[in-house]
CSV table of C-alpha atoms in Angstrom, one decimal:
chain,number,residue,atom,x,y,z
A,24,UNK,CA,-160.6,56.5,248.0
A,25,UNK,CA,-162.6,57.2,251.1
A,26,UNK,CA,-163.6,53.5,251.4
A,27,UNK,CA,-159.9,52.6,251.0
A,28,UNK,CA,-158.9,54.8,253.7
A,29,UNK,CA,-161.9,54.0,256.0
A,30,UNK,CA,-162.9,57.5,256.2
A,31,UNK,CA,-165.7,59.8,254.9
A,32,UNK,CA,-165.4,61.4,251.6
A,33,UNK,CA,-165.5,64.7,253.2
A,34,UNK,CA,-162.4,64.0,255.5
A,35,UNK,CA,-160.6,62.7,252.4
A,36,UNK,CA,-161.4,66.1,250.8
A,37,UNK,CA,-160.4,68.1,254.0
A,38,UNK,CA,-157.3,66.4,254.2
A,39,UNK,CA,-156.1,66.9,250.6
A,40,UNK,CA,-157.2,70.6,250.6
A,41,UNK,CA,-155.0,71.1,253.7
A,42,UNK,CA,-158.1,72.6,255.7
A,43,UNK,CA,-158.1,70.0,258.1
A,44,UNK,CA,-155.6,68.8,260.8
A,45,UNK,CA,-156.5,65.0,260.9
A,46,UNK,CA,-155.3,62.8,263.8
A,47,UNK,CA,-152.0,61.3,262.6
A,48,UNK,CA,-153.3,57.6,261.9
A,49,UNK,CA,-156.2,59.2,259.9
A,50,UNK,CA,-153.9,61.3,257.9
A,51,UNK,CA,-151.6,58.4,257.3
A,52,UNK,CA,-154.3,56.1,256.0
A,53,UNK,CA,-155.5,58.7,253.7
A,54,UNK,CA,-152.0,59.2,252.1
A,55,UNK,CA,-151.6,55.5,251.9
A,56,UNK,CA,-154.8,55.3,249.9
A,57,UNK,CA,-153.6,58.1,247.7
A,58,UNK,CA,-150.2,56.4,246.8
A,59,UNK,CA,-151.8,52.9,246.2
A,60,UNK,CA,-154.5,54.5,243.8
A,61,UNK,CA,-152.1,56.8,242.2
A,62,UNK,CA,-154.7,59.6,243.0
A,63,UNK,CA,-154.1,63.0,242.0
A,64,UNK,CA,-156.3,66.1,242.7
A,65,UNK,CA,-158.1,67.3,239.8
A,66,UNK,CA,-158.0,71.0,239.9
A,67,UNK,CA,-160.7,71.4,236.8
A,68,UNK,CA,-163.0,69.3,239.1
A,69,UNK,CA,-162.5,71.6,242.0
A,70,UNK,CA,-163.7,74.5,239.9
A,71,UNK,CA,-166.6,72.7,238.4
A,72,UNK,CA,-164.9,73.2,235.0
A,73,UNK,CA,-164.8,70.6,232.2
A,74,UNK,CA,-161.9,69.4,230.3
A,75,UNK,CA,-159.2,71.8,230.1
A,76,UNK,CA,-158.6,71.4,226.1
A,77,UNK,CA,-154.7,71.3,226.7
A,78,UNK,CA,-151.9,69.4,225.5
A,79,UNK,CA,-149.0,69.5,227.7
A,80,UNK,CA,-145.5,68.8,226.1
A,81,UNK,CA,-142.5,68.3,228.5
A,82,UNK,CA,-138.9,68.6,227.3
A,83,UNK,CA,-135.6,68.9,229.0
A,84,UNK,CA,-134.4,72.1,227.9
A,85,UNK,CA,-136.6,74.9,226.3
A,86,UNK,CA,-133.8,76.5,224.7
A,87,UNK,CA,-133.0,73.4,222.4
A,88,UNK,CA,-133.6,74.0,218.8
A,89,UNK,CA,-134.6,70.4,218.3
A,90,UNK,CA,-137.1,70.6,221.2
A,91,UNK,CA,-138.5,73.9,219.9
A,92,UNK,CA,-139.0,72.4,216.4
A,93,UNK,CA,-140.9,69.4,217.9
A,94,UNK,CA,-142.9,72.0,220.2
A,95,UNK,CA,-143.9,73.7,216.7
A,96,UNK,CA,-145.4,70.6,215.4
A,97,UNK,CA,-147.3,69.7,218.6
A,98,UNK,CA,-148.5,73.4,218.8
A,99,UNK,CA,-149.6,73.1,214.9
A,100,UNK,CA,-151.6,69.9,215.5
A,101,UNK,CA,-153.0,71.0,218.7
A,102,UNK,CA,-154.5,74.3,217.6
A,103,UNK,CA,-156.0,72.3,214.5
A,104,UNK,CA,-157.8,70.1,216.9
A,105,UNK,CA,-159.1,73.2,219.0
A,106,UNK,CA,-156.6,72.6,222.0
A,107,UNK,CA,-154.0,74.7,223.7
A,108,UNK,CA,-150.5,73.6,224.1
A,109,UNK,CA,-148.3,74.1,227.1
A,110,UNK,CA,-144.6,73.5,227.0
A,111,UNK,CA,-142.8,72.7,230.4
A,112,UNK,CA,-138.9,72.3,231.0
A,113,UNK,CA,-137.5,69.4,233.4
A,114,UNK,CA,-133.6,70.5,233.0
A,115,UNK,CA,-133.3,66.6,232.5
A,116,UNK,CA,-134.2,65.8,236.2
A,117,UNK,CA,-136.4,62.7,236.5
A,118,UNK,CA,-138.1,64.0,239.7
A,119,UNK,CA,-139.0,67.2,237.9
A,120,UNK,CA,-140.5,65.1,235.0
A,121,UNK,CA,-142.8,63.4,237.5
A,122,UNK,CA,-143.7,66.7,239.3
A,123,UNK,CA,-144.6,68.1,236.1
A,124,UNK,CA,-146.8,65.1,234.8
A,125,UNK,CA,-148.6,65.2,238.2
A,126,UNK,CA,-149.2,68.9,237.9
A,127,UNK,CA,-150.5,68.7,234.4
A,128,UNK,CA,-152.7,65.7,235.4
A,129,UNK,CA,-154.1,68.1,238.1
A,130,UNK,CA,-155.0,70.6,235.6
A,131,UNK,CA,-156.9,68.1,233.3
A,132,UNK,CA,-154.4,67.9,230.5
A,133,UNK,CA,-156.0,65.8,227.7
A,134,UNK,CA,-152.5,64.5,226.6
A,135,UNK,CA,-149.0,64.7,227.9
A,136,UNK,CA,-146.3,64.4,225.5
A,137,UNK,CA,-142.6,63.7,226.8
A,138,UNK,CA,-140.0,64.6,224.3
A,139,UNK,CA,-136.3,63.6,224.2
A,140,UNK,CA,-134.2,61.2,226.4
A,141,UNK,CA,-134.3,60.7,230.2
A,142,UNK,CA,-132.3,58.9,232.7
A,143,UNK,CA,-134.8,56.3,233.4
A,144,UNK,CA,-134.0,54.1,236.4
A,145,UNK,CA,-136.6,51.0,237.3
A,146,UNK,CA,-138.3,53.4,240.0
A,147,UNK,CA,-138.8,56.1,237.5
A,148,UNK,CA,-140.1,53.7,234.9
A,149,UNK,CA,-142.5,52.3,237.4
A,150,UNK,CA,-144.0,55.8,238.3
A,151,UNK,CA,-144.2,56.8,234.6
A,152,UNK,CA,-146.2,53.4,234.3
A,153,UNK,CA,-148.5,54.3,237.3
A,154,UNK,CA,-149.0,57.9,235.9
A,155,UNK,CA,-150.0,56.5,232.2
A,156,UNK,CA,-152.3,53.9,233.9
A,157,UNK,CA,-154.0,57.0,236.1
A,158,UNK,CA,-154.3,59.0,232.7
A,159,UNK,CA,-155.8,56.0,230.8
A,160,UNK,CA,-158.5,55.7,233.6
A,161,UNK,CA,-159.2,59.3,233.3
A,162,UNK,CA,-159.5,59.3,229.6
A,163,UNK,CA,-156.2,61.1,228.9
A,164,UNK,CA,-153.1,59.9,227.0
A,165,UNK,CA,-149.3,59.8,227.8
A,166,UNK,CA,-147.2,59.7,224.4
A,167,UNK,CA,-143.5,59.5,224.0
A,168,UNK,CA,-141.9,61.4,221.5
A,169,UNK,CA,-138.3,60.7,220.0
A,170,UNK,CA,-138.0,58.3,223.2
A,171,UNK,CA,-138.7,54.8,223.3
A,172,UNK,CA,-140.6,53.3,226.0
A,173,UNK,CA,-138.6,50.8,228.2
A,174,UNK,CA,-140.9,50.2,231.0
A,175,UNK,CA,-143.4,47.4,231.5
A,176,UNK,CA,-146.5,47.0,229.5
A,177,UNK,CA,-148.5,50.3,229.9
A,178,UNK,CA,-151.3,52.4,228.0
A,179,UNK,CA,-148.5,54.5,226.4
A,180,UNK,CA,-148.1,55.7,222.6
A,181,UNK,CA,-144.9,56.0,221.2
A,182,UNK,CA,-143.5,58.2,218.3
A,183,UNK,CA,-139.7,57.6,217.4
A,184,UNK,CA,-137.4,58.3,214.6
A,185,UNK,CA,-135.3,55.5,213.4
A,186,UNK,CA,-132.0,56.9,215.4
A,187,UNK,CA,-130.1,53.7,215.0
A,188,UNK,CA,-130.5,53.7,211.2
A,189,UNK,CA,-129.6,57.3,211.2
A,190,UNK,CA,-126.4,56.9,213.1
A,191,UNK,CA,-125.7,53.7,210.8
A,192,UNK,CA,-125.8,56.0,207.8
A,193,UNK,CA,-123.9,58.9,208.9
A,194,UNK,CA,-121.1,56.7,210.1
A,195,UNK,CA,-121.2,54.7,206.7
A,196,UNK,CA,-121.0,58.1,204.8
A,197,UNK,CA,-117.8,59.1,206.6
A,198,UNK,CA,-116.3,55.6,206.0
A,199,UNK,CA,-117.2,55.6,202.3
A,200,UNK,CA,-115.4,59.0,202.0
A,201,UNK,CA,-112.4,57.0,203.2
A,202,UNK,CA,-112.1,57.5,207.1
A,203,UNK,CA,-111.3,54.6,209.1
A,204,UNK,CA,-110.6,56.5,212.3
A,205,UNK,CA,-114.0,57.8,213.0
A,206,UNK,CA,-114.8,59.1,216.4
A,207,UNK,CA,-118.2,59.4,218.2
A,208,UNK,CA,-119.2,62.6,220.1
A,209,UNK,CA,-121.8,60.8,221.9
A,210,UNK,CA,-124.8,61.9,224.2
A,211,UNK,CA,-125.3,61.0,228.0
A,212,UNK,CA,-125.0,57.4,228.3
A,213,UNK,CA,-128.0,57.0,230.5
A,214,UNK,CA,-130.2,58.6,227.7
A,215,UNK,CA,-131.9,55.8,225.5
A,216,UNK,CA,-131.7,58.2,222.3
A,217,UNK,CA,-128.0,58.6,222.8
A,218,UNK,CA,-127.5,54.8,223.0
A,219,UNK,CA,-129.4,54.1,219.8
A,220,UNK,CA,-127.1,56.6,218.1
A,221,UNK,CA,-124.1,54.9,219.7
A,222,UNK,CA,-125.4,51.6,218.5
A,223,UNK,CA,-125.8,52.6,215.2
A,224,UNK,CA,-122.2,54.1,215.0
A,225,UNK,CA,-120.7,50.6,216.1
A,226,UNK,CA,-122.7,48.9,213.9
A,227,UNK,CA,-121.5,50.7,210.8
A,228,UNK,CA,-117.9,50.1,212.0
A,229,UNK,CA,-118.2,46.5,212.2
A,230,UNK,CA,-120.2,46.4,208.9
A,231,UNK,CA,-117.3,47.9,207.2
A,232,UNK,CA,-114.6,45.7,209.1
A,233,UNK,CA,-113.4,48.3,211.4
A,234,UNK,CA,-113.3,47.3,215.1
A,235,UNK,CA,-114.8,49.8,217.6
A,236,UNK,CA,-112.4,51.6,219.7
A,237,UNK,CA,-113.6,53.1,222.9
A,238,UNK,CA,-111.0,55.5,222.8
A,239,UNK,CA,-112.6,57.3,219.9
A,240,UNK,CA,-115.8,57.8,221.8
A,241,UNK,CA,-116.2,60.8,224.1
A,242,UNK,CA,-119.6,61.8,225.9
A,243,UNK,CA,-121.2,65.2,226.1
A,244,UNK,CA,-124.4,66.5,227.0
A,245,UNK,CA,-125.3,67.2,223.3
A,246,UNK,CA,-124.8,71.2,223.8
A,247,UNK,CA,-122.4,73.5,221.8
A,248,UNK,CA,-120.3,74.1,224.8
A,249,UNK,CA,-119.8,70.4,226.0
A,250,UNK,CA,-119.5,69.2,222.5
A,251,UNK,CA,-116.6,71.8,222.2
A,252,UNK,CA,-114.8,70.2,225.1
A,253,UNK,CA,-115.4,66.6,224.2
A,254,UNK,CA,-114.0,67.4,220.7
A,255,UNK,CA,-110.9,69.0,221.9
A,256,UNK,CA,-110.2,65.9,224.0
A,257,UNK,CA,-110.8,63.7,221.0
A,258,UNK,CA,-108.7,66.0,218.5
A,259,UNK,CA,-105.7,66.1,220.7
A,260,UNK,CA,-105.8,62.8,222.3
A,261,UNK,CA,-106.5,60.4,219.4
A,262,UNK,CA,-105.8,60.2,215.7
A,263,UNK,CA,-109.5,60.5,214.6
A,264,UNK,CA,-109.9,62.0,211.1
A,265,UNK,CA,-113.7,62.3,211.5
A,266,UNK,CA,-116.2,62.8,214.1
A,267,UNK,CA,-119.8,61.6,213.9
A,268,UNK,CA,-121.6,63.9,216.5
A,269,UNK,CA,-125.0,63.0,218.3
A,270,UNK,CA,-126.4,66.5,217.6
A,271,UNK,CA,-126.0,69.4,215.4
A,272,UNK,CA,-125.3,71.5,218.3
A,273,UNK,CA,-122.5,69.2,219.5
A,274,UNK,CA,-121.3,69.4,215.7
A,275,UNK,CA,-121.0,73.1,216.2
A,276,UNK,CA,-118.7,72.8,219.1
A,277,UNK,CA,-116.7,70.2,217.2
A,278,UNK,CA,-116.1,72.5,214.4
A,279,UNK,CA,-115.3,75.5,216.6
A,280,UNK,CA,-112.8,73.3,218.6
A,281,UNK,CA,-111.1,72.1,215.3
A,282,UNK,CA,-110.9,75.8,214.2
A,283,UNK,CA,-109.2,76.8,217.4
A,284,UNK,CA,-106.7,73.9,217.4
A,285,UNK,CA,-105.6,75.1,213.9
A,286,UNK,CA,-107.5,72.3,211.8
A,287,UNK,CA,-109.5,72.9,209.1
A,288,UNK,CA,-113.0,71.3,208.3
A,289,UNK,CA,-113.2,69.3,206.2
A,290,UNK,CA,-109.5,69.6,205.0
A,291,UNK,CA,-108.1,68.1,208.2
A,292,UNK,CA,-111.0,66.8,210.1
A,293,UNK,CA,-114.5,65.9,208.7
A,294,UNK,CA,-117.7,66.5,210.9
A,295,UNK,CA,-121.3,65.1,210.7
A,296,UNK,CA,-124.2,66.0,213.1
A,297,UNK,CA,-127.6,64.9,213.8
A,298,UNK,CA,-131.1,66.2,213.9
A,299,UNK,CA,-130.7,68.8,210.8
A,300,UNK,CA,-131.7,72.0,212.7
A,301,UNK,CA,-131.8,75.2,210.9
A,302,UNK,CA,-128.3,76.1,212.2
A,303,UNK,CA,-126.9,73.1,210.3
A,304,UNK,CA,-127.2,75.2,207.0
A,305,UNK,CA,-125.7,78.4,208.5
A,306,UNK,CA,-122.5,76.7,209.9
A,307,UNK,CA,-119.1,77.1,208.0
A,308,UNK,CA,-118.7,74.9,206.4
A,309,UNK,CA,-122.5,74.0,206.0
A,310,UNK,CA,-123.0,70.6,208.1
A,311,UNK,CA,-123.5,67.4,206.7
A,312,UNK,CA,-126.0,65.8,209.1
A,313,UNK,CA,-129.0,63.3,209.8
A,314,UNK,CA,-132.3,64.8,209.0
A,315,UNK,CA,-134.9,64.2,211.5
A,316,UNK,CA,-138.5,65.3,210.6
A,317,UNK,CA,-138.8,67.2,214.1
A,318,UNK,CA,-142.2,68.8,213.3
A,319,UNK,CA,-143.8,65.8,212.0
A,320,UNK,CA,-142.8,64.0,215.3
A,321,UNK,CA,-144.6,66.8,217.2
A,322,UNK,CA,-147.7,66.5,214.8
A,323,UNK,CA,-147.7,62.5,215.1
A,324,UNK,CA,-147.6,62.6,218.7
A,325,UNK,CA,-150.3,64.8,219.1
A,326,UNK,CA,-152.6,63.1,216.6
A,327,UNK,CA,-152.1,59.7,218.6
A,328,UNK,CA,-153.1,61.5,221.6
A,329,UNK,CA,-156.2,63.2,220.6
A,330,UNK,CA,-157.6,61.0,217.6
A,331,UNK,CA,-158.0,57.5,219.5
A,332,UNK,CA,-161.0,55.2,218.6
A,333,UNK,CA,-162.4,52.6,220.5
A,334,UNK,CA,-161.0,50.1,218.5
A,335,UNK,CA,-157.2,51.0,219.0
A,336,UNK,CA,-154.8,49.0,220.9
A,337,UNK,CA,-153.8,50.1,224.3
A,338,UNK,CA,-150.3,51.1,223.1
A,339,UNK,CA,-149.3,52.2,219.7
A,340,UNK,CA,-145.9,52.9,218.1
A,341,UNK,CA,-145.3,55.0,214.9
A,342,UNK,CA,-141.4,55.3,213.5
A,343,UNK,CA,-140.3,57.9,211.2
A,344,UNK,CA,-137.5,57.5,208.8
A,345,UNK,CA,-134.2,59.7,208.7
A,346,UNK,CA,-131.7,60.4,206.1
A,347,UNK,CA,-128.3,61.7,205.5
A,348,UNK,CA,-128.2,65.5,204.1
A,349,UNK,CA,-125.0,65.9,202.6
A,350,UNK,CA,-123.5,69.3,202.5
A,351,UNK,CA,-119.8,70.4,202.8
A,352,UNK,CA,-118.3,69.1,206.1
A,353,UNK,CA,-117.2,65.9,205.1
A,354,UNK,CA,-114.1,65.2,202.5
A,355,UNK,CA,-111.5,62.4,202.4
A,356,UNK,CA,-108.9,62.0,205.0
A,357,UNK,CA,-105.9,64.6,204.5
A,358,UNK,CA,-103.6,61.6,203.8
A,359,UNK,CA,-105.8,60.6,200.9
A,360,UNK,CA,-106.0,64.1,199.8
A,361,UNK,CA,-102.3,64.3,199.5
A,362,UNK,CA,-102.0,61.0,197.6
A,363,UNK,CA,-104.6,62.3,195.2
A,364,UNK,CA,-102.6,65.6,194.7
A,365,UNK,CA,-99.2,63.7,194.3
A,366,UNK,CA,-100.8,61.4,191.6
A,367,UNK,CA,-102.5,64.2,189.6
């Protein structure tokens, strides 16, 4: 760092600590070197401490049941390995995610686990790549959990669930019940995980000879409130008889929207969710959904980060399976129910 900037180590230390007002040209050379070398101040080194023994988990929303279930798995494995777990929230803001990552690096985190989707521009991915390379040089590890890596080759581990296959199975389940007008209450289009679920939904339609209809897709932010609003639009503006939702929380909103519009679930409209959070069994009717092994996602991500061997490749990927849990929120379309009654 000092040699790159052409100054002494002491000058670099004073400038970065804010304890020295350097000439502008000197200050600029030091800060240019910081950016070029992806340097972060190590707070542990400053205090002459050793490794923090910390696993940092970075999520979009700490109130989300999905993220908290993953966090439970991360903490369980971290404690088993003698580490502490810290959970940080970004509110889905890319700049906040990078800020949190740099702060955790300064605190000497052994592992930083990024959970869930994010709006990933090329610039953001480039910055994540630089951070991952800096962590690797320091003996730490970045792991993406329930989130694919879409950047350039980098020392990043990935733990995913097969979201596309889960969405295919959920949509196929609705089609098998007799639905041909299946709507999709999607997640934010800029999130890769939402894109995987949309791809699975469309692939299932095509596999059953049904042409995807853009009018049957409504976007939400995967919360109950947003799901309620999007479902109201779908149920009043289309002839959908079933809705496949990108999350259980948006499915809860869809069930509430159907009820407020005077429609019964599953009598008038069938609803399927995604994630299988505990709430799914408490809804009325109990929600048919795609089971995602949330705690195992967290445990696997933590094991990848902490149990590296010298012979391991620079990047590893683990894919966990998903499956449909059939409960009570799906029935044949009302027209078929009527025909069945007439024939009986």
